[in-house]
XYZ file of C-alpha atoms in Angstrom:
100
model
C 7.402 -1.939 -23.263
C 9.017 -5.213 -24.111
C 12.608 -6.194 -24.731
C 12.496 -5.203 -28.422
C 11.031 -1.778 -27.647
C 13.658 -1.150 -24.972
C 16.401 -2.254 -27.347
C 15.117 0.030 -30.119
C 14.861 3.021 -27.774
C 18.383 2.388 -26.458
C 19.835 2.134 -29.954
C 18.000 5.283 -31.045
C 19.728 7.219 -28.251
C 23.026 6.434 -29.996
C 21.924 7.942 -33.295
C 20.916 5.319 -35.840
C 17.641 5.393 -37.722
C 15.286 2.745 -36.351
C 12.722 0.637 -38.195
C 10.251 -1.192 -35.965
C 8.515 -4.304 -37.305
C 5.910 -6.007 -35.165
C 2.717 -8.020 -35.499
C 1.154 -5.380 -33.257
C 1.064 -1.603 -33.393
C 4.404 -0.159 -32.245
C 3.435 3.502 -32.570
C 3.981 4.081 -28.820
C 7.616 3.018 -29.177
C 7.967 5.032 -32.380
C 6.584 8.126 -30.645
C 8.990 7.639 -27.717
C 11.959 7.459 -30.107
C 10.814 10.485 -32.104
C 10.166 12.542 -28.946
C 13.806 11.913 -28.045
C 14.773 13.347 -31.470
C 15.340 9.913 -33.007
C 14.445 8.963 -36.559
C 12.029 6.038 -36.733
C 9.428 4.274 -38.883
C 7.206 1.377 -37.913
C 5.513 -1.380 -39.871
C 2.911 -3.921 -38.803
C 3.776 -7.329 -40.227
C 4.140 -11.011 -39.443
C 7.652 -12.032 -40.486
C 6.866 -15.726 -40.894
C 5.406 -15.601 -44.448
C 8.167 -14.977 -46.974
C 5.996 -12.670 -49.077
C 5.658 -10.275 -46.113
C 9.439 -10.259 -45.625
C 9.972 -9.245 -49.261
C 7.270 -6.581 -49.034
C 8.863 -5.205 -45.856
C 12.260 -4.950 -47.504
C 10.790 -2.841 -50.309
C 8.826 -0.661 -47.876
C 11.887 -0.029 -45.697
C 13.967 0.811 -48.757
C 11.300 3.292 -49.885
C 11.515 5.084 -46.524
C 15.225 4.864 -45.663
C 16.983 3.680 -48.865
C 19.104 1.025 -47.123
C 19.642 -1.051 -43.989
C 23.026 -0.908 -42.214
C 22.261 -3.160 -39.265
C 19.536 -5.662 -38.390
C 18.687 -6.594 -34.802
C 16.251 -9.473 -34.406
C 14.071 -9.742 -31.346
C 11.202 -11.871 -32.644
C 9.967 -14.905 -30.777
C 6.898 -16.893 -29.892
C 5.908 -18.526 -26.643
C 3.879 -21.721 -26.540
C 3.049 -23.392 -23.244
C 2.165 -27.052 -23.689
C 3.260 -30.366 -22.165
C 6.301 -31.706 -23.995
C 4.652 -35.135 -24.617
C 1.937 -33.420 -26.730
C 4.393 -31.643 -28.953
C 4.148 -32.618 -32.616
C 6.108 -31.546 -35.664
C 3.569 -28.794 -36.426
C 4.514 -27.039 -33.200
C 8.248 -27.357 -33.874
C 7.697 -25.921 -37.354
C 5.848 -22.894 -35.909
C 8.640 -22.339 -33.381
C 11.288 -22.328 -36.127
C 9.407 -19.845 -38.349
C 10.415 -16.646 -36.508
C 14.088 -17.539 -36.826
C 13.724 -18.115 -40.532
C 11.615 -14.993 -40.937
C 14.073 -12.752 -39.151
């Protein structure tokens, strides 16, 4: 499990309903939360395109009606020499912050 999964599991122990959003399947984390009697839903999505963010908001509202707290743990990692870094790379690195 990664940092986001650990954070979600820790928060779930304290009682709130958890919504997991990841580019990959997070059903293992969801199952862990539910086995500990937590309430959880998960969605597979890339939060960089704005249309997916809007769709997610509607889907979450359909399941849980509202959001009380949002915890962002989205990031990307790109390993490349600094001298070869162009504006396209900087734009990609800023997308997760805008999307979350």
